[in-house]
Coordinates of C-alpha atoms in Angstrom, one line a residue:
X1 CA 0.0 0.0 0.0
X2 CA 3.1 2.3 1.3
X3 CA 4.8 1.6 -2.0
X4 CA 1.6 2.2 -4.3
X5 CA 1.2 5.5 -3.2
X6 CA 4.4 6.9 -3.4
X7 CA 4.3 5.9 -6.7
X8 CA 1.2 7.7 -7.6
X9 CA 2.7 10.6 -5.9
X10 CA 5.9 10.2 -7.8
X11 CA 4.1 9.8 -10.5
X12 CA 2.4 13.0 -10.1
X13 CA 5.9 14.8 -9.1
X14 CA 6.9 14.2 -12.3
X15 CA 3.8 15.5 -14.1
X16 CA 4.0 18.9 -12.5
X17 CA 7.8 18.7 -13.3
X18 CA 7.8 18.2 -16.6
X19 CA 4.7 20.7 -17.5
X20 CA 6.0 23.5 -15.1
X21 CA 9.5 23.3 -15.4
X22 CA 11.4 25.3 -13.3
X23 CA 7.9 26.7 -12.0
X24 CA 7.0 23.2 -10.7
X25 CA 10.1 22.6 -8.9
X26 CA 9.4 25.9 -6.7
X27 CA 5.8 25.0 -6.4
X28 CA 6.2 21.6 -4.9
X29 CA 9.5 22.7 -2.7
X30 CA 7.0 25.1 -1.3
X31 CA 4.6 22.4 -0.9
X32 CA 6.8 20.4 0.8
X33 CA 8.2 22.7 3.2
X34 CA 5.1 24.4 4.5
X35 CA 4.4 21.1 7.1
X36 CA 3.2 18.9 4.3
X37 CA 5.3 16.2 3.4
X38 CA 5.8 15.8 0.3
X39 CA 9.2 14.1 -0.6
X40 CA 11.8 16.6 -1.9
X41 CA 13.9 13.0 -2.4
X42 CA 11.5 12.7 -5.6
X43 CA 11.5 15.9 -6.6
X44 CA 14.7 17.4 -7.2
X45 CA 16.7 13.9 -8.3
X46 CA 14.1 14.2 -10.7
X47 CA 14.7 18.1 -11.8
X48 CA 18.2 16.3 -12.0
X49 CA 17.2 14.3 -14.4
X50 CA 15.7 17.1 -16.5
X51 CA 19.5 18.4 -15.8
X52 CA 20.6 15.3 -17.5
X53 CA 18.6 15.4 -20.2
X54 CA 19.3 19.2 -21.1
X55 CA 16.1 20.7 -20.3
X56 CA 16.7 22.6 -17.1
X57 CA 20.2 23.4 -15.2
X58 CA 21.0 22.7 -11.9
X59 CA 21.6 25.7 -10.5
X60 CA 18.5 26.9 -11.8
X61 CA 16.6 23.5 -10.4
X62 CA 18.7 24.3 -7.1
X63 CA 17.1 28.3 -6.6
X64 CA 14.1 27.1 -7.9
X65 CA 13.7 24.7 -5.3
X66 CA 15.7 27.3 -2.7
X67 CA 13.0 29.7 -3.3
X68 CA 10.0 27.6 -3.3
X69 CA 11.5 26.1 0.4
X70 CA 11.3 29.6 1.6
X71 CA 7.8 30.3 0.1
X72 CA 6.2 27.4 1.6
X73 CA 8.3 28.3 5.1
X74 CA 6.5 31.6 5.8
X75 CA 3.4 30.3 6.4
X76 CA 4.4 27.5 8.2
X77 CA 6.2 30.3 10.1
X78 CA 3.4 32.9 10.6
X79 CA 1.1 30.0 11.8
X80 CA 3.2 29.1 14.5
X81 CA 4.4 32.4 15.8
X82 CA 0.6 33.5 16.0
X83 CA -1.0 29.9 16.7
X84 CA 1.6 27.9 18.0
X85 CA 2.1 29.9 21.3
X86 CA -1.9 29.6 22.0
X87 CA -2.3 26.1 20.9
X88 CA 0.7 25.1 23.1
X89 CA -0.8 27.4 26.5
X90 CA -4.5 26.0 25.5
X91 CA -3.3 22.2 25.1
X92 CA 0.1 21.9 26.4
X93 CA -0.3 19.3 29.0
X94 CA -1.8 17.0 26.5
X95 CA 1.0 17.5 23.9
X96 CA 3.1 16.8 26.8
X97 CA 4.8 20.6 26.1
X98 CA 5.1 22.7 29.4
X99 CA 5.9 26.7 29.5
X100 CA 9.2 25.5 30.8
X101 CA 9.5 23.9 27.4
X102 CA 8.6 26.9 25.6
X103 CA 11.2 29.4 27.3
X104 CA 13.8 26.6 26.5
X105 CA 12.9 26.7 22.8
X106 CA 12.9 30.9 22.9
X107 CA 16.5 30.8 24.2
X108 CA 17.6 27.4 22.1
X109 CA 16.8 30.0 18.5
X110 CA 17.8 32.8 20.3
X111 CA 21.4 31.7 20.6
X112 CA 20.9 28.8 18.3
X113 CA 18.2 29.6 15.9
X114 CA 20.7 29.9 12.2
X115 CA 22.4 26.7 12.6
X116 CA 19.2 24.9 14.0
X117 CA 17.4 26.1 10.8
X118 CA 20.4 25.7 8.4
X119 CA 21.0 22.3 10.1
X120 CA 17.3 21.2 10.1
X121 CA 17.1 22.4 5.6
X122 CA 19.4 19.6 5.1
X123 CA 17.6 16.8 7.1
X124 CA 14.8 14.4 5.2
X125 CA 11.3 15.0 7.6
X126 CA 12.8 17.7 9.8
X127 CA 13.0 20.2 6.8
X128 CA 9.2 20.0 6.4
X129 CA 8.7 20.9 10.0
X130 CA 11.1 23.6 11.2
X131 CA 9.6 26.6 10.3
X132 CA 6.9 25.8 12.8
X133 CA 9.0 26.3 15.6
X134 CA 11.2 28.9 14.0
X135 CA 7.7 30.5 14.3
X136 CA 7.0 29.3 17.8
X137 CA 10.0 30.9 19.1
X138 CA 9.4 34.0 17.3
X139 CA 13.4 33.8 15.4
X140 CA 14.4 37.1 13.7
X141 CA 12.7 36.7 9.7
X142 CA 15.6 38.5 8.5
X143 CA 17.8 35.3 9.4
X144 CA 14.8 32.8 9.3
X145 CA 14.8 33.6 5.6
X146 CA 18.9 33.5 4.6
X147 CA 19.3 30.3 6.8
X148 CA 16.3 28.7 5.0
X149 CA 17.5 29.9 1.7
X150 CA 21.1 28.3 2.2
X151 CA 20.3 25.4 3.8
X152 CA 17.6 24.9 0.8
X153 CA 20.3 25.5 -1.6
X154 CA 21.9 23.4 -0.6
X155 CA 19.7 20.2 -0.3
X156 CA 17.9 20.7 -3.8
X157 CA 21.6 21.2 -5.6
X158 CA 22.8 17.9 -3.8
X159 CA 19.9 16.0 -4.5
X160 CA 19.7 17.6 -7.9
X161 CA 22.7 16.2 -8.4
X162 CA 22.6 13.4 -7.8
X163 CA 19.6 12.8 -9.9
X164 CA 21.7 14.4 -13.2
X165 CA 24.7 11.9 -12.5
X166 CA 22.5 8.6 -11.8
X167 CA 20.6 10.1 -15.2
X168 CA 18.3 7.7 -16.2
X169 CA 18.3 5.8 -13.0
X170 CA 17.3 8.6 -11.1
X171 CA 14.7 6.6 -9.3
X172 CA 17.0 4.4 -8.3
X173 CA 17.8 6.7 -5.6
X174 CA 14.4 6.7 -4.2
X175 CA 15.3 3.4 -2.1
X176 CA 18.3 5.1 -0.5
X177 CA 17.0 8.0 0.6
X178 CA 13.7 5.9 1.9
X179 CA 16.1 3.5 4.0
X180 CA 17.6 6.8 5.4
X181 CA 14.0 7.7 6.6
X182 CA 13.3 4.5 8.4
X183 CA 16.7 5.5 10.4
X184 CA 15.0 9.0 10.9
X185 CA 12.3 7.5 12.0
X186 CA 13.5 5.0 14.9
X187 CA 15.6 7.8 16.0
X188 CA 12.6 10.1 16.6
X189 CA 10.9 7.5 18.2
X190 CA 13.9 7.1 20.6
X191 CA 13.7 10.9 20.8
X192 CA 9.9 10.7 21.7
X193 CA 9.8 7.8 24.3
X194 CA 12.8 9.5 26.3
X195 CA 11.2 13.7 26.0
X196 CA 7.7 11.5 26.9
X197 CA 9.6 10.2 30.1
X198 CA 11.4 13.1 30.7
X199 CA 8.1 14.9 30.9
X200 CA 6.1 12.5 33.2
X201 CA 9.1 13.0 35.6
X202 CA 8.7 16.5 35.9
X203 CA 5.1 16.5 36.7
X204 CA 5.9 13.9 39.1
X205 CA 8.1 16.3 41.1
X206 CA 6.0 18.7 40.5
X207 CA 3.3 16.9 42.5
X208 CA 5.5 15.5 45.1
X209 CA 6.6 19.5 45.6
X210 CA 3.1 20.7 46.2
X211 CA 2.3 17.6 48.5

């Protein structure tokens, strides 16, 4: 079922691709990076292929991508600098995300915030997300914007890339980079089960304060 649909959307990567051009790449980068994942590992080895093929150049593929990352990041941005906060106060104890947890993230982008985002561009999953909270934290836009633009840069060049040297086994590279998300995945779940842990301690002592 998994592997049905990401051929269909594959399939449908392509089609944009190939009627858009240059257009499509920035309209599904921006797709992608405004919390809706959609696999940037299809899209730009693909816009490498067009590389390949002579229809497109790569660094054009790569700021068209760059550009579309940052389009589809402002948004993701705006809606969780002025709903993130609220959501977070509102249901916070049943996302398991305290105020403690919210000051940390202020001062983690505060001193942090341009390698966390430049960082986070260049990681499959955690790309689609960051802006959120970038957003959350309230990071300067100024630097919210040239971090996400280099980082993007970046990742659709390299994956671009790839997909012009591979040429017409570009979708060979789709196994890869989905074995590299199955890593991503177990670690997050690591990451979850010990924040989950972490959190049910600190209401515990909370608890055991007040009594």
């Amino acid at each position: 079922m998994f592997e049905k649909l990401i051929a269909m959307v594959a399939s449908w990567i392509i089609l944009v691709i190939s009627t858009l051009g240059y257009g499509g790449v920035a309209l599904l980068m921006a797709i992608e990076s405004a919390c809706i994942p959609l696999p940037s590992e299809i899209i730009m080895p693909f816009a490498g292929y067009l590389v390949y093929t002579g229809e497109l150049t790569l660094w054009g593929v790569a700021l068209a991508g760059a550009v579309g990352c940052v389009i589809g990041s402002i948004p993701a941005y705006y809606l969780g600098m002025y709903g993130g906060r609220p959501l977070v106060h509102k249901y916070g104890k049943w996302l398991l995300i305290s105020h403690h947890d919210l000051a940390l993230a202020d001062r983690w982008f505060e001193k942090h915030g341009e390698i966390t985002i430049f960082i986070g561009r260049l990681l499959p999953a955690v790309r689609t997300f960051i802006a959120f909270p970038a957003g959350i934290a309230r990071m300067n836009m100024g630097k919210f914007i040239f971090y996400t633009f280099t980082g993007s840069v970046l990742w659709c060049g390299l994956l671009a890339y790839a997909g012009m040297k591979f040429g017409q086994h570009w979708d060979q590279l789709k196994v890869y980079f989905h074995e590299f998300h199955i890593v991503l995945v177990i670690a997050g779940v690591i990451f979850l089960v010990w924040y989950v842990r972490r959190h049910l301690k600190a209401v515990q002592r909370v608890h055991q304060h007040h009594d």
